[in-house]
mmCIF file of N, CA and C in Angstrom:
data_model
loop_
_atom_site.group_PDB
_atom_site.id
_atom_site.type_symbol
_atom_site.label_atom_id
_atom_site.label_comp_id
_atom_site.label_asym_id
_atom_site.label_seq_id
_atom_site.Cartn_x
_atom_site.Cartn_y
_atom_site.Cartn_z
ATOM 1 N N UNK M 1 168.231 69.127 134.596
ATOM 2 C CA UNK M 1 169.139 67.994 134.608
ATOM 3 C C UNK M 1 170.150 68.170 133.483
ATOM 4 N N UNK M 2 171.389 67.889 133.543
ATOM 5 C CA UNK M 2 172.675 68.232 132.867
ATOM 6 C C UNK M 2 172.952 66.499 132.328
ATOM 7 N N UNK M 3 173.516 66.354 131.276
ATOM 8 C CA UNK M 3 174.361 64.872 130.933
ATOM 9 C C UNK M 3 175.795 64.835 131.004
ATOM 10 N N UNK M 4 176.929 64.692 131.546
ATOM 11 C CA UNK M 4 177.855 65.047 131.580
ATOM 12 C C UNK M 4 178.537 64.349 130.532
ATOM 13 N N UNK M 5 179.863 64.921 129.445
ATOM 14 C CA UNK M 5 180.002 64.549 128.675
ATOM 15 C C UNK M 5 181.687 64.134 128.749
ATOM 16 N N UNK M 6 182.683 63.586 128.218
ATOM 17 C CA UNK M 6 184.087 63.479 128.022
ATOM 18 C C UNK M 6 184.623 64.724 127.141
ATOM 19 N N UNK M 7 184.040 65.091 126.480
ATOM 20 C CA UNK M 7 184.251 66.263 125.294
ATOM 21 C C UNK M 7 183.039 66.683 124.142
ATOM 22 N N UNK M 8 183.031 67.683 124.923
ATOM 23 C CA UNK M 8 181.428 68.926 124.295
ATOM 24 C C UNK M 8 181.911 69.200 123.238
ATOM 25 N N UNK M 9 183.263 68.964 122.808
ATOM 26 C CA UNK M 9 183.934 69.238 121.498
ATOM 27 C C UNK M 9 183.300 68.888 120.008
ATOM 28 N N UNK M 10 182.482 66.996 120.802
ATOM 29 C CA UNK M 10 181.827 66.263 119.705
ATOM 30 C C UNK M 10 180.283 66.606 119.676
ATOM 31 N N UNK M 11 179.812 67.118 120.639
ATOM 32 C CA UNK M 11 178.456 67.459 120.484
ATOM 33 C C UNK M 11 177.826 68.734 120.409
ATOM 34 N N UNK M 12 178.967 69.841 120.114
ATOM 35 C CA UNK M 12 178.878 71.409 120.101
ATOM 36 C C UNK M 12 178.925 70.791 117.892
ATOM 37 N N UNK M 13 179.912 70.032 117.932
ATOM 38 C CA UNK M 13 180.502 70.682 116.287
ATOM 39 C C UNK M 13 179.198 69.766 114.920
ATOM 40 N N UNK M 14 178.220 68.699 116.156
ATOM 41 C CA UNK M 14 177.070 68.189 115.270
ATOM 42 C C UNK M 14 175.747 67.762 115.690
ATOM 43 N N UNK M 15 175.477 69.074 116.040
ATOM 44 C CA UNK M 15 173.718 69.227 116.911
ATOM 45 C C UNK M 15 173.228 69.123 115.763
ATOM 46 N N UNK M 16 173.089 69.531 114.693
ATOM 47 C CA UNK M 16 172.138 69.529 113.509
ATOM 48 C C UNK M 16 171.666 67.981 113.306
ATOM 49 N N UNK M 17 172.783 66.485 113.334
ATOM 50 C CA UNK M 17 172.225 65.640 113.425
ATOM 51 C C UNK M 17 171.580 65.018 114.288
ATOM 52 N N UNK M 18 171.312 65.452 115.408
ATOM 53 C CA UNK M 18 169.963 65.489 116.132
ATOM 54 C C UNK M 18 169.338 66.251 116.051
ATOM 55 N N UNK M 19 169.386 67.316 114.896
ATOM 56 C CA UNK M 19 167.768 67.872 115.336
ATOM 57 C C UNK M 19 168.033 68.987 116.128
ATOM 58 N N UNK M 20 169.029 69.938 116.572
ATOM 59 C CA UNK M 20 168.980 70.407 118.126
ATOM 60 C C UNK M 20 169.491 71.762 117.494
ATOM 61 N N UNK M 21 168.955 73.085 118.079
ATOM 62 C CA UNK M 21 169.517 74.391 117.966
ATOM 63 C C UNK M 21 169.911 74.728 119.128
ATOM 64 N N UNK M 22 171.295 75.280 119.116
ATOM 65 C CA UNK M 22 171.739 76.109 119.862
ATOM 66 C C UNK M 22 171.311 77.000 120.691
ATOM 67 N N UNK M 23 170.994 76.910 122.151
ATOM 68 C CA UNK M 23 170.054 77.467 122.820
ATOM 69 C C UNK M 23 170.873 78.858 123.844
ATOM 70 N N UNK M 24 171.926 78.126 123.664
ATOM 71 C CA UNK M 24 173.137 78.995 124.432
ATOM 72 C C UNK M 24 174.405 78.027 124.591
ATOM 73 N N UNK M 25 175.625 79.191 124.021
ATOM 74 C CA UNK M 25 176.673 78.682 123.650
ATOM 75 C C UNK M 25 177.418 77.905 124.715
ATOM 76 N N UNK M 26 178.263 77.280 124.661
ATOM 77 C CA UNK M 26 179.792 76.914 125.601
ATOM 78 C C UNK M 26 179.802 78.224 126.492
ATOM 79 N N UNK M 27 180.040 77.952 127.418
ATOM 80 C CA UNK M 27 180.052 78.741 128.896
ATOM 81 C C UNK M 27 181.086 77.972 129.866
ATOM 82 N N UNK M 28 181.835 78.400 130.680
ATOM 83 C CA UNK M 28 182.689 77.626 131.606
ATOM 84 C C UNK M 28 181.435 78.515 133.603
ATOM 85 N N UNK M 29 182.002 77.631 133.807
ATOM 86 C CA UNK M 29 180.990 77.629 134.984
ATOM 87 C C UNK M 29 181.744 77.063 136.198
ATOM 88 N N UNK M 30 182.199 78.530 137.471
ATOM 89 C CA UNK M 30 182.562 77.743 138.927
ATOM 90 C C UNK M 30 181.709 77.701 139.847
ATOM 91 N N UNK M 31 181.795 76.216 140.410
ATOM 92 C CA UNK M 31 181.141 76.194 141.508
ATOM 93 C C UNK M 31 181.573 75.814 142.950
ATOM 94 N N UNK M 32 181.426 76.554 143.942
ATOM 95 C CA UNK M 32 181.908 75.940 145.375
ATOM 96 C C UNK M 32 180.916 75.284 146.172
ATOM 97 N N UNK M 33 181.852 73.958 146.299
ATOM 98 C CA UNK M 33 181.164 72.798 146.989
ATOM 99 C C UNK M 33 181.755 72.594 147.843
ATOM 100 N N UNK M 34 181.541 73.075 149.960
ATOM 101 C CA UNK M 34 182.240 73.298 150.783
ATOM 102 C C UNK M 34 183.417 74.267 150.664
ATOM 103 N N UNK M 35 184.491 73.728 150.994
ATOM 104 C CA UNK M 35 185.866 74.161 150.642
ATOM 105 C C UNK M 35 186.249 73.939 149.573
ATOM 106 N N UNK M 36 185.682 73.057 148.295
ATOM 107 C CA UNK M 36 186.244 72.524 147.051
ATOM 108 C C UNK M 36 185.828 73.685 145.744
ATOM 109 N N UNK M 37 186.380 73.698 145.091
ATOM 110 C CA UNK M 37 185.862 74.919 144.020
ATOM 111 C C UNK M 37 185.715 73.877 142.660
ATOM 112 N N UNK M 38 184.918 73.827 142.222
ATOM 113 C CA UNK M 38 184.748 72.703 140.664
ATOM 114 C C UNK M 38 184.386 73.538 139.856
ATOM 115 N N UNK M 39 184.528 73.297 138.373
ATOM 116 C CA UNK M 39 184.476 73.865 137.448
ATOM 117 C C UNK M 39 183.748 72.661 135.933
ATOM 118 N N UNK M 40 183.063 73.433 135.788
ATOM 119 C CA UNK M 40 182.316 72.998 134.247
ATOM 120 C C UNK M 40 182.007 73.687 133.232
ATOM 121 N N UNK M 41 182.340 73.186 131.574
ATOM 122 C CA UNK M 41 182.116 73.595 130.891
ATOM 123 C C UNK M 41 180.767 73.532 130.353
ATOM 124 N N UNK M 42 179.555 74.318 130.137
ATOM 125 C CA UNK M 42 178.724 73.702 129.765
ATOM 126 C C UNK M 42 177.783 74.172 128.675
ATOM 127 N N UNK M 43 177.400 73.308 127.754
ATOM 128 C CA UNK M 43 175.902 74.132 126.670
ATOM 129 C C UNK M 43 174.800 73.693 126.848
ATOM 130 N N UNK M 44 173.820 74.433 126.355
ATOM 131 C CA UNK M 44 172.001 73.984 125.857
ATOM 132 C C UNK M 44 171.832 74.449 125.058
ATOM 133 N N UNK M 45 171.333 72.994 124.415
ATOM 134 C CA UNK M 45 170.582 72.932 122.726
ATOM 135 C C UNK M 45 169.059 73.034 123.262
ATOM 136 N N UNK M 46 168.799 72.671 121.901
ATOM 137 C CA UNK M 46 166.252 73.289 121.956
ATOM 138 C C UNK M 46 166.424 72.181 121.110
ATOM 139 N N UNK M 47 165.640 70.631 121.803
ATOM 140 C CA UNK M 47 165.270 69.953 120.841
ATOM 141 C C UNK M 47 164.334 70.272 119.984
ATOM 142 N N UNK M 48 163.988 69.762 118.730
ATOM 143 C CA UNK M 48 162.490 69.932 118.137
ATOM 144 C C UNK M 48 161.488 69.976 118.666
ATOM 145 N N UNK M 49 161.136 69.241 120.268
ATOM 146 C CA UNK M 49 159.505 69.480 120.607
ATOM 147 C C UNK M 49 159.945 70.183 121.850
ATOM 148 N N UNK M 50 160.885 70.750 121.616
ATOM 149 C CA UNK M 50 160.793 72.592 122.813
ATOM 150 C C UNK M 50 162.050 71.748 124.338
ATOM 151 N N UNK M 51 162.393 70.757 124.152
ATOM 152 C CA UNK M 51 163.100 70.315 125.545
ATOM 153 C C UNK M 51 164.366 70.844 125.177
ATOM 154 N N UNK M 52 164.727 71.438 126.713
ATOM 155 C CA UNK M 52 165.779 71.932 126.775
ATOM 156 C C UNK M 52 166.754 70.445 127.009
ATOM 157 N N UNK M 53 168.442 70.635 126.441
ATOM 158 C CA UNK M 53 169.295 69.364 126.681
ATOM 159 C C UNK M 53 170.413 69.927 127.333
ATOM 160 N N UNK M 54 170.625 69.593 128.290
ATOM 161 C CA UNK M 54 171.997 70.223 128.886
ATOM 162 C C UNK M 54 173.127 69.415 128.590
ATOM 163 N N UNK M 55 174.166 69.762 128.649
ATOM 164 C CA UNK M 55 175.575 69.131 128.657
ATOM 165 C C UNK M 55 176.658 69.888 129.171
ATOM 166 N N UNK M 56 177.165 68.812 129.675
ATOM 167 C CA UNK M 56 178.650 69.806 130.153
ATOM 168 C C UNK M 56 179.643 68.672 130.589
ATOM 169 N N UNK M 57 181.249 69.398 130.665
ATOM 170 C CA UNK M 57 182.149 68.296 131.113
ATOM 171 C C UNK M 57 182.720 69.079 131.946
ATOM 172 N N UNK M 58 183.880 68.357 133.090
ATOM 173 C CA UNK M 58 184.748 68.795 133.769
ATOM 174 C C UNK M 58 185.597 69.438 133.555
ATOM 175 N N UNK M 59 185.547 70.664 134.259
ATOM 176 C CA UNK M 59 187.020 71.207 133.702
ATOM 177 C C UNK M 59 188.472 71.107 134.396
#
């Protein structure tokens, strides 16, 4: 499961105050849905008790 965000800008530049390591960086990501092609930017942090956190926004 992903959280979708307005700007990964604010939650890439202060994972440390949650607690969260960098699990894998900013990535842009296409996907085709029918005829439509969408696009997302997205990261995963490693909370402290091992959960992965997804995020990403529209591109």
């Amino acid at each position: 499961m992903q959280t979708l965000s307005d700007s990964l800008d604010q939650i890439t530049k202060r994972p440390g105050e949650a607690s969260w390591l960098l699990f894998r960086p900013p990535q842009d990501a296409r996907y085709r849905v029918g005829q439509l092609e969408t696009g997302l930017r997205q990261v995963l942090f490693q909370a402290r008790d091992g959960y992965l956190l997804q995020f990403a926004e529209t591109l």
